Coordinates of N, CA and C in Angstrom, one line a residue:
Chain P
E1 N 0.8 -1.2 0.0 CA 0.0 0.0 0.0 C 0.9 1.2 0.0
L2 N 0.6 2.1 -0.9 CA 1.4 3.4 -1.0 C 1.0 4.3 0.2
K3 N 2.0 4.8 0.8 CA 1.8 5.8 1.9 C 2.5 7.1 1.5
V4 N 1.9 8.2 1.7 CA 2.5 9.5 1.4 C 2.5 10.3 2.7
E5 N 3.7 10.8 3.1 CA 3.8 11.6 4.3 C 4.3 12.9 4.1
Q6 N 3.6 13.9 4.6 CA 4.1 15.3 4.4 C 4.6 15.8 5.8
N7 N 5.6 16.6 5.8 CA 5.9 17.3 7.0 C 6.6 18.6 6.7
P8 N 6.3 19.6 7.5 CA 5.4 19.6 8.7 C 4.0 19.6 8.2
L9 N 3.1 19.4 9.1 CA 1.6 19.5 8.8 C 1.1 20.9 9.0
F10 N 1.8 21.6 9.9 CA 1.5 23.0 10.2 C 2.8 23.8 10.1
L11 N 2.7 25.0 9.4 CA 3.9 25.8 9.3 C 3.5 27.2 9.3
S12 N 4.1 27.9 10.3 CA 3.8 29.4 10.5 C 5.1 30.1 10.2
M13 N 5.1 31.0 9.2 CA 6.3 31.6 8.8 C 6.2 33.1 8.8
Q14 N 7.3 33.8 8.9 CA 7.2 35.3 8.7 C 7.5 35.6 7.2
E15 N 6.9 36.7 6.8 CA 7.1 37.2 5.5 C 8.6 37.4 5.3
G16 N 9.1 37.0 4.1 CA 10.5 37.2 3.8 C 11.4 36.0 4.1
K17 N 10.9 35.1 4.8 CA 11.7 33.9 5.2 C 11.6 32.8 4.2
N18 N 12.5 31.9 4.2 CA 12.5 30.7 3.4 C 12.2 29.5 4.2
Y19 N 11.5 28.5 3.5 CA 11.2 27.2 4.2 C 11.0 26.2 3.2
T20 N 11.0 24.9 3.7 CA 10.8 23.7 2.8 C 9.8 22.8 3.4
I21 N 8.9 22.3 2.5 CA 7.9 21.3 2.9 C 8.4 20.0 2.3
Y22 N 8.3 18.9 3.0 CA 8.8 17.6 2.6 C 7.7 16.6 2.3
C23 N 7.9 15.8 1.3 CA 6.9 14.8 0.9 C 7.6 13.5 0.7
N24 N 7.4 12.5 1.6 CA 8.0 11.2 1.4 C 7.0 10.2 1.0
Y25 N 7.3 9.2 0.2 CA 6.4 8.2 -0.2 C 7.1 6.9 -0.1
S26 N 6.2 5.8 0.0 CA 6.7 4.5 0.4 C 7.1 3.5 -0.7
T27 N 6.6 3.7 -1.9 CA 6.9 2.7 -2.9 C 7.3 3.5 -4.2
T28 N 7.9 2.7 -5.1 CA 8.5 3.3 -6.3 C 7.4 4.1 -7.1
S29 N 7.8 5.2 -7.5 CA 6.9 6.1 -8.3 C 7.8 7.2 -8.9
D30 N 7.5 7.5 -10.2 CA 8.1 8.7 -10.8 C 7.2 9.8 -11.2
R31 N 6.0 9.8 -10.5 CA 5.1 10.8 -10.8 C 4.6 11.5 -9.5
L32 N 4.9 12.7 -9.3 CA 4.5 13.4 -8.1 C 3.9 14.8 -8.5
Y33 N 2.9 15.1 -7.7 CA 2.1 16.3 -8.0 C 2.0 17.2 -6.7
W34 N 2.1 18.5 -6.9 CA 1.8 19.4 -5.8 C 0.5 20.2 -6.1
Y35 N -0.3 20.3 -5.1 CA -1.6 21.1 -5.2 C -1.6 22.1 -4.1
R36 N -2.3 23.2 -4.4 CA -2.6 24.2 -3.4 C -4.1 24.3 -3.2
Q37 N -4.5 24.5 -1.9 CA -5.9 24.7 -1.6 C -6.1 25.9 -0.7
D38 N -6.8 26.9 -1.1 CA -7.2 28.0 -0.3 C -8.4 27.7 0.6
P39 N -8.6 28.3 1.7 CA -9.7 28.0 2.6 C -11.0 28.0 1.9
G40 N -11.8 26.9 2.0 CA -13.1 26.9 1.4 C -13.1 26.7 -0.1
K41 N -11.9 26.5 -0.7 CA -11.8 26.4 -2.2 C -11.4 25.0 -2.5
S42 N -11.3 24.8 -3.9 CA -10.9 23.5 -4.3 C -9.4 23.4 -4.5
L43 N -8.9 22.3 -5.0 CA -7.5 22.1 -5.2 C -7.0 22.7 -6.6
E44 N -5.9 23.4 -6.6 CA -5.3 24.0 -7.8 C -4.0 23.3 -8.0
S45 N -3.8 22.8 -9.2 CA -2.5 22.1 -9.6 C -1.4 23.1 -9.6
L46 N -0.3 22.8 -8.9 CA 0.9 23.7 -9.0 C 2.0 23.1 -9.8
F47 N 2.4 21.9 -9.5 CA 3.5 21.3 -10.3 C 3.2 19.8 -10.6
V48 N 3.8 19.4 -11.7 CA 3.7 18.0 -12.1 C 5.2 17.6 -12.3
L49 N 5.7 16.6 -11.5 CA 7.1 16.2 -11.5 C 7.1 14.7 -12.0
L50 N 7.8 14.5 -13.2 CA 7.6 13.2 -13.8 C 8.9 12.4 -14.0
S51 N 10.0 12.9 -13.4 CA 11.2 12.1 -13.5 C 12.2 12.4 -12.4
N52 N 13.1 11.5 -12.2 CA 14.1 11.8 -11.1 C 14.9 13.0 -11.4
G53 N 15.0 13.9 -10.5 CA 15.8 15.1 -10.7 C 15.0 16.2 -11.2
A54 N 13.7 16.0 -11.5 CA 12.9 17.1 -12.0 C 12.8 18.2 -11.0
V55 N 12.9 19.4 -11.6 CA 12.8 20.6 -10.8 C 11.9 21.6 -11.6
K56 N 10.9 22.2 -10.8 CA 10.0 23.1 -11.5 C 9.9 24.3 -10.6
Q57 N 9.8 25.5 -11.2 CA 9.7 26.7 -10.4 C 8.6 27.6 -10.9
E58 N 7.8 28.2 -10.0 CA 6.8 29.2 -10.3 C 6.8 30.2 -9.3
G59 N 7.3 31.4 -9.6 CA 7.3 32.5 -8.6 C 8.2 32.1 -7.5
R60 N 7.7 32.2 -6.3 CA 8.4 31.9 -5.1 C 8.4 30.5 -4.7
L61 N 7.8 29.6 -5.4 CA 7.8 28.2 -5.1 C 8.6 27.4 -6.1
M62 N 9.4 26.4 -5.6 CA 10.2 25.5 -6.4 C 10.0 24.1 -5.8
A63 N 9.7 23.2 -6.7 CA 9.5 21.8 -6.4 C 10.5 20.9 -7.0
S64 N 10.9 19.9 -6.3 CA 11.9 19.0 -6.9 C 11.5 17.5 -6.5
L65 N 12.1 16.6 -7.3 CA 11.8 15.2 -7.0 C 13.0 14.3 -7.1
D66 N 13.2 13.5 -6.0 CA 14.3 12.6 -6.0 C 13.6 11.2 -5.8
T67 N 13.5 10.5 -6.9 CA 12.8 9.2 -6.9 C 13.6 8.1 -6.2
K68 N 14.9 8.2 -6.1 CA 15.7 7.2 -5.4 C 15.5 7.3 -3.9
A69 N 15.4 8.6 -3.4 CA 15.1 8.8 -2.0 C 13.6 8.8 -1.7
R70 N 12.8 8.7 -2.7 CA 11.3 8.8 -2.6 C 10.9 10.0 -1.9
L71 N 11.4 11.1 -2.4 CA 11.3 12.4 -1.6 C 11.0 13.5 -2.6
S72 N 10.1 14.4 -2.3 CA 9.9 15.6 -3.1 C 9.9 16.7 -2.0
T73 N 10.4 17.9 -2.5 CA 10.4 19.1 -1.6 C 9.7 20.2 -2.4
L74 N 9.1 21.0 -1.6 CA 8.5 22.3 -2.1 C 9.1 23.4 -1.3
H75 N 10.0 24.2 -2.0 CA 10.7 25.2 -1.3 C 10.1 26.6 -1.5
I76 N 9.9 27.3 -0.4 CA 9.3 28.6 -0.5 C 10.4 29.7 -0.2
T77 N 10.5 30.6 -1.1 CA 11.5 31.6 -1.0 C 10.9 33.0 -0.8
A78 N 11.4 33.6 0.3 CA 10.9 35.0 0.6 C 9.4 35.0 0.7
A79 N 8.9 34.3 1.6 CA 7.4 34.1 1.7 C 6.6 35.4 1.7
V80 N 5.5 35.4 1.1 CA 4.5 36.5 1.2 C 3.2 36.0 1.7
H81 N 2.4 36.9 2.2 CA 1.1 36.5 2.8 C 0.2 35.7 1.8
D82 N 0.3 36.1 0.5 CA -0.6 35.4 -0.5 C -0.3 33.9 -0.6
L83 N 0.9 33.5 -0.1 CA 1.2 32.1 -0.2 C 0.5 31.2 0.9
S84 N -0.2 31.9 1.8 CA -0.9 31.2 2.9 C -2.0 30.3 2.3
A85 N -1.9 29.0 2.5 CA -2.8 28.0 1.9 C -2.4 26.7 2.5
T86 N -3.2 25.6 2.1 CA -2.8 24.3 2.4 C -2.2 23.7 1.1
Y87 N -1.0 23.0 1.3 CA -0.3 22.4 0.2 C -0.3 20.9 0.3
F88 N -0.7 20.3 -0.8 CA -0.8 18.8 -0.8 C 0.2 18.3 -1.8
C89 N 0.9 17.2 -1.5 CA 1.6 16.4 -2.5 C 0.7 15.1 -2.8
A90 N 0.9 14.6 -4.0 CA 0.1 13.4 -4.3 C 1.0 12.6 -5.2
V91 N 1.0 11.3 -5.1 CA 1.8 10.4 -5.8 C 1.0 9.4 -6.6
A92 N 1.4 9.1 -7.8 CA 0.7 8.1 -8.6 C 1.3 6.8 -8.3
L93 N 0.4 5.8 -8.0 CA 0.8 4.5 -7.7 C 1.5 3.9 -8.9
G94 N 2.7 3.3 -8.6 CA 3.5 2.7 -9.7 C 2.7 1.8 -10.5
G95 N 2.8 1.9 -11.8 CA 2.1 1.0 -12.8 C 0.7 1.4 -13.1
S96 N 0.1 2.3 -12.3 CA -1.3 2.7 -12.5 C -1.2 4.0 -13.3
N97 N -2.2 4.3 -14.1 CA -2.2 5.5 -14.8 C -3.3 6.5 -14.4
Y98 N -3.9 6.2 -13.2 CA -5.0 7.1 -12.8 C -5.1 7.3 -11.3
K99 N -4.6 6.5 -10.5 CA -4.9 6.6 -9.1 C -3.8 7.4 -8.4
L100 N -4.2 8.5 -7.7 CA -3.3 9.3 -6.8 C -3.5 9.0 -5.4
T101 N -2.5 9.0 -4.6 CA -2.5 9.0 -3.2 C -2.0 10.3 -2.6
F102 N -2.8 10.9 -1.8 CA -2.5 12.3 -1.3 C -1.9 12.2 0.1
G103 N -0.9 13.1 0.4 CA -0.5 13.4 1.7 C -1.6 14.1 2.5
K104 N -1.4 14.3 3.8 CA -2.4 15.0 4.6 C -2.5 16.5 4.4
G105 N -1.5 17.0 3.8 CA -1.5 18.5 3.6 C -0.7 19.2 4.6
T106 N -0.1 20.3 4.2 CA 0.6 21.2 5.1 C -0.1 22.6 5.1
L107 N -0.5 23.0 6.2 CA -1.2 24.3 6.4 C -0.1 25.4 6.6
L108 N 0.0 26.2 5.6 CA 1.0 27.2 5.7 C 0.4 28.6 6.0
T109 N 0.9 29.2 7.0 CA 0.4 30.6 7.4 C 1.6 31.5 7.3
V110 N 1.5 32.5 6.5 CA 2.6 33.5 6.4 C 2.2 34.8 7.1
N111 N 2.9 35.1 8.1 CA 2.6 36.3 9.0 C 3.4 37.5 8.6
P112 N 2.7 38.7 8.6 CA 3.5 39.9 8.2 C 4.6 40.2 9.2
Chain N
D1 N -9.3 26.1 -20.8 CA -9.1 25.6 -19.4 C -10.1 24.5 -19.1
V2 N -9.7 23.5 -18.3 CA -10.6 22.5 -17.9 C -11.5 23.1 -16.9
K3 N -12.8 22.7 -17.1 CA -13.8 23.2 -16.1 C -14.5 22.0 -15.5
V4 N -14.5 21.9 -14.2 CA -15.2 20.8 -13.5 C -16.2 21.5 -12.6
T5 N -17.5 21.2 -12.7 CA -18.5 21.8 -11.9 C -19.2 20.7 -11.1
Q6 N -19.6 21.2 -9.9 CA -20.4 20.3 -9.0 C -21.7 21.0 -8.8
S7 N -22.7 20.1 -8.6 CA -24.1 20.6 -8.6 C -24.4 21.5 -7.4
S8 N -23.8 21.3 -6.3 CA -24.1 22.2 -5.1 C -22.8 22.5 -4.4
R9 N -22.7 23.7 -3.8 CA -21.6 24.0 -3.0 C -21.8 23.6 -1.5
Y10 N -23.1 23.7 -1.1 CA -23.5 23.3 0.3 C -24.8 22.5 0.2
L11 N -24.8 21.5 1.0 CA -26.0 20.6 1.0 C -26.2 20.1 2.5
V12 N -27.5 20.2 2.9 CA -27.8 19.7 4.2 C -28.9 18.6 4.0
K13 N -28.6 17.4 4.6 CA -29.6 16.3 4.4 C -29.8 15.7 5.8
R14 N -30.8 14.8 5.9 CA -31.1 14.1 7.1 C -30.7 12.7 7.0
T15 N -30.4 12.1 8.2 CA -30.0 10.7 8.2 C -31.0 9.8 7.5
G16 N -30.5 8.9 6.7 CA -31.4 8.0 6.0 C -31.9 8.5 4.6
E17 N -31.6 9.8 4.3 CA -32.0 10.2 3.0 C -31.1 9.7 1.9
K18 N -31.6 9.6 0.7 CA -30.8 9.3 -0.4 C -30.2 10.6 -1.0
V19 N -28.9 10.7 -1.2 CA -28.3 11.9 -1.7 C -27.6 11.7 -3.0
F20 N -27.7 12.6 -3.9 CA -27.0 12.6 -5.2 C -26.1 13.8 -5.3
L21 N -24.9 13.5 -5.6 CA -23.9 14.6 -5.9 C -23.5 14.5 -7.3
E22 N -23.6 15.6 -8.0 CA -23.4 15.5 -9.5 C -22.1 16.3 -9.8
C23 N -21.4 15.8 -10.8 CA -20.2 16.4 -11.3 C -20.2 16.4 -12.8
V24 N -19.8 17.5 -13.4 CA -19.8 17.6 -14.9 C -18.4 18.2 -15.3
Q25 N -17.8 17.6 -16.3 CA -16.6 18.2 -16.8 C -16.8 18.5 -18.3
D26 N -16.1 19.5 -18.8 CA -16.3 19.9 -20.2 C -15.1 19.7 -21.1
M27 N -14.2 18.8 -20.7 CA -13.0 18.6 -21.5 C -12.9 17.2 -22.1
D28 N -14.0 16.5 -22.2 CA -14.0 15.2 -22.8 C -13.0 14.2 -22.2
H29 N -12.8 14.3 -20.9 CA -11.9 13.5 -20.1 C -12.5 12.1 -19.9
E30 N -11.6 11.1 -20.1 CA -12.1 9.7 -19.9 C -12.3 9.4 -18.4
N31 N -11.4 9.9 -17.5 CA -11.3 9.5 -16.1 C -12.0 10.6 -15.2
M32 N -12.8 10.1 -14.3 CA -13.4 11.0 -13.3 C -13.3 10.3 -11.9
F33 N -13.3 11.1 -10.9 CA -13.0 10.7 -9.5 C -13.9 11.4 -8.5
W34 N -14.2 10.6 -7.5 CA -14.8 11.3 -6.3 C -13.9 11.0 -5.1
Y35 N -13.7 12.1 -4.4 CA -12.9 12.1 -3.1 C -13.7 12.7 -2.0
R36 N -13.4 12.3 -0.8 CA -13.9 13.1 0.3 C -12.7 13.6 1.1
Q37 N -12.9 14.8 1.7 CA -11.8 15.5 2.4 C -12.2 15.8 3.8
D38 N -11.4 15.3 4.7 CA -11.7 15.5 6.1 C -10.5 16.0 6.8
P39 N -10.7 16.9 7.8 CA -9.5 17.5 8.5 C -8.6 16.4 9.1
G40 N -7.3 16.6 8.8 CA -6.4 15.7 9.4 C -6.2 14.4 8.6
L41 N -7.1 14.1 7.6 CA -7.1 12.9 6.9 C -6.7 13.1 5.4
G42 N -6.7 14.3 5.0 CA -6.4 14.6 3.6 C -7.5 14.2 2.6
L43 N -7.2 13.9 1.4 CA -8.2 13.4 0.4 C -8.1 11.9 0.3
R44 N -9.3 11.3 0.3 CA -9.4 9.9 0.2 C -10.3 9.5 -1.0
L45 N -9.9 8.6 -1.8 CA -10.6 8.3 -3.0 C -11.7 7.4 -2.7
I46 N -12.9 7.7 -3.1 CA -14.1 6.9 -2.9 C -14.3 6.0 -4.1
Y47 N -14.5 6.5 -5.3 CA -14.7 5.7 -6.5 C -14.0 6.5 -7.6
F48 N -13.7 5.8 -8.7 CA -13.4 6.4 -9.9 C -13.9 5.7 -11.1
S49 N -14.0 6.4 -12.2 CA -14.5 5.8 -13.5 C -13.6 6.1 -14.6
Y50 N -13.2 5.1 -15.4 CA -12.3 5.3 -16.5 C -13.0 5.3 -17.8
D51 N -14.3 5.1 -17.8 CA -15.0 5.2 -19.1 C -16.5 5.2 -18.7
V52 N -17.4 5.5 -19.7 CA -18.8 5.4 -19.5 C -19.2 4.0 -19.0
K53 N -20.0 4.0 -17.9 CA -20.5 2.8 -17.3 C -19.4 2.0 -16.6
M54 N -18.2 2.4 -16.6 CA -17.1 1.7 -15.9 C -16.8 2.4 -14.6
K55 N -16.5 1.6 -13.6 CA -16.2 2.2 -12.3 C -15.3 1.2 -11.6
E56 N -14.5 1.8 -10.6 CA -13.7 1.0 -9.7 C -13.8 1.6 -8.4
K57 N -13.7 0.7 -7.4 CA -13.7 1.2 -6.0 C -12.4 1.8 -5.7
G58 N -12.5 2.9 -4.9 CA -11.3 3.5 -4.3 C -10.9 2.9 -3.0
D59 N -10.5 3.8 -2.1 CA -10.0 3.3 -0.8 C -11.2 3.2 0.2
I60 N -12.2 4.0 0.0 CA -13.3 4.0 1.1 C -14.7 4.0 0.4
P61 N -15.0 3.0 -0.3 CA -16.3 2.9 -1.1 C -17.5 2.6 -0.3
E62 N -17.3 2.2 1.0 CA -18.4 1.7 1.8 C -19.4 2.8 2.0
G63 N -20.7 2.5 1.7 CA -21.8 3.5 1.9 C -22.0 4.4 0.7
Y64 N -21.3 4.2 -0.4 CA -21.4 5.0 -1.6 C -21.6 4.1 -2.8
S65 N -22.2 4.7 -3.8 CA -22.2 4.1 -5.1 C -22.1 5.3 -6.1
V66 N -21.8 4.9 -7.4 CA -21.6 5.9 -8.4 C -22.3 5.5 -9.7
S67 N -22.5 6.5 -10.5 CA -23.1 6.3 -11.8 C -22.4 7.1 -12.9
R68 N -22.1 6.5 -14.0 CA -21.6 7.3 -15.1 C -22.3 6.8 -16.4
E69 N -23.3 7.5 -16.7 CA -24.1 7.2 -17.9 C -23.6 8.0 -19.2
K70 N -23.1 9.1 -18.9 CA -22.5 9.9 -20.0 C -21.1 10.3 -19.6
K71 N -20.3 10.5 -20.7 CA -18.8 10.7 -20.4 C -18.6 12.0 -19.6
E72 N -19.4 13.0 -19.7 CA -19.1 14.2 -19.0 C -19.6 14.3 -17.6
R73 N -20.4 13.3 -17.2 CA -21.1 13.4 -15.9 C -20.8 12.2 -15.0
F74 N -20.5 12.4 -13.8 CA -20.2 11.4 -12.8 C -20.9 11.7 -11.5
S75 N -21.8 10.8 -11.1 CA -22.6 11.0 -9.9 C -22.2 10.2 -8.8
L76 N -22.2 10.7 -7.6 CA -21.9 10.0 -6.4 C -23.2 9.9 -5.6
I77 N -23.5 8.7 -5.1 CA -24.8 8.4 -4.5 C -24.6 7.9 -3.1
L78 N -25.2 8.5 -2.1 CA -25.3 8.0 -0.8 C -26.7 7.4 -0.6
E79 N -26.7 6.1 -0.6 CA -28.0 5.4 -0.6 C -28.8 5.7 0.7
S80 N -28.2 5.8 1.8 CA -28.8 6.1 3.0 C -27.9 6.9 3.9
A81 N -28.0 8.2 3.8 CA -26.9 9.1 4.4 C -26.8 8.9 5.9
S82 N -25.6 8.9 6.4 CA -25.4 8.8 7.8 C -24.5 10.0 8.2
T83 N -24.5 10.3 9.5 CA -23.8 11.5 10.1 C -22.3 11.4 9.8
N84 N -21.8 10.2 9.7 CA -20.3 10.1 9.5 C -20.0 10.3 8.0
Q85 N -20.9 10.6 7.2 CA -20.7 11.0 5.8 C -20.7 12.5 5.6
T86 N -20.8 13.2 6.7 CA -20.7 14.7 6.7 C -19.2 15.0 6.3
S87 N -19.0 15.7 5.3 CA -17.7 15.9 4.7 C -17.7 16.9 3.6
M88 N -16.5 17.2 3.1 CA -16.3 17.9 1.8 C -16.1 16.9 0.7
Y89 N -16.9 16.9 -0.3 CA -16.7 16.0 -1.4 C -16.2 16.7 -2.7
L90 N -15.1 16.2 -3.2 CA -14.5 16.8 -4.3 C -14.5 15.8 -5.5
C91 N -14.9 16.4 -6.7 CA -14.8 15.6 -7.9 C -13.6 16.1 -8.7
A92 N -13.1 15.2 -9.5 CA -11.9 15.5 -10.3 C -12.0 14.8 -11.7
S93 N -11.4 15.4 -12.7 CA -11.3 14.6 -14.0 C -9.9 14.7 -14.5
M94 N -9.6 13.7 -15.4 CA -8.3 13.6 -15.9 C -8.4 13.0 -17.3
G95 N -7.7 13.6 -18.3 CA -7.7 13.0 -19.6 C -6.7 11.8 -19.7
A96 N -6.9 11.0 -20.7 CA -6.0 9.9 -20.9 C -4.6 10.4 -21.4
G97 N -3.6 9.8 -20.9 CA -2.2 10.2 -21.3 C -1.8 11.6 -20.8
S98 N -2.5 12.1 -19.7 CA -2.2 13.4 -19.2 C -1.3 13.3 -18.0
Y99 N -0.6 12.3 -17.8 CA 0.4 12.1 -16.7 C -0.3 12.3 -15.4
N100 N -1.6 11.8 -15.3 CA -2.3 11.7 -14.0 C -2.7 13.1 -13.5
E101 N -2.5 14.2 -14.2 CA -2.9 15.5 -13.6 C -4.4 15.6 -13.5
Q102 N -4.8 15.7 -12.3 CA -6.3 15.7 -12.1 C -6.7 17.2 -11.9
F103 N -7.9 17.5 -12.4 CA -8.4 18.8 -12.3 C -9.7 18.7 -11.4
F104 N -9.7 19.6 -10.4 CA -10.8 19.5 -9.4 C -11.9 20.5 -9.5
G105 N -13.1 20.0 -9.1 CA -14.2 20.9 -9.0 C -14.2 21.7 -7.7
P106 N -15.2 22.6 -7.5 CA -15.2 23.5 -6.3 C -15.5 22.8 -5.0
G107 N -16.0 21.6 -5.1 CA -16.4 20.9 -3.9 C -17.8 21.1 -3.4
T108 N -18.3 20.1 -2.8 CA -19.7 20.1 -2.1 C -19.5 19.8 -0.6
R109 N -19.9 20.8 0.2 CA -19.8 20.5 1.6 C -21.2 19.9 2.1
L110 N -21.2 18.7 2.4 CA -22.4 18.0 2.8 C -22.4 17.8 4.3
T111 N -23.6 18.2 4.9 CA -23.8 18.0 6.3 C -25.0 17.1 6.4
V112 N -24.8 16.0 7.2 CA -25.9 15.1 7.4 C -26.3 15.2 8.9
L113 N -27.6 15.6 9.1 CA -28.1 15.8 10.5 C -28.7 14.5 11.0

């Protein structure tokens, strides 16, 4: 059974600081996804990582994937209040082409 | 842009009622999914469908059924709603060969009294 663990689950940051959210998964996979969810809203796709060593950046967010370590990171640079949201990673079960297993999410609060 | 819509944003039902949640996507996607989201538990897959009239159980199918009569529409049915089915329900769709990227609807917050 695929397990996906995120940490931390809660993160309170000051504006301007850097931090990293970690996503570990338990079985072989080379497809990892990051989503953002604002309070009361649905999930918005941020990044799709499809191979070992993949790195993608959008604004102050950068995601990477290390399939050997079964680890993805979401790095936040110089946080701003607008980044406050819950961030989920999700992993595709190896061999499947449609099932995702989600982490429990990281609630990020960026304080002025 | 992919658009996934759900029939209701908020729904209040009584224990024992039959509940229908509807989801429609406009991108001709083959695959559609129903999740529930609960605090501290993340998203859990209830059912998915990979083609019209085809369905597979997800991780927590008990107490739910689904229907997919047309490609664009996927319905989640609670045959006899119970209080432990109070939750946020999210529908998603995904095209074939799209590297599993799923696009989510706005969600339905269901309260069962």
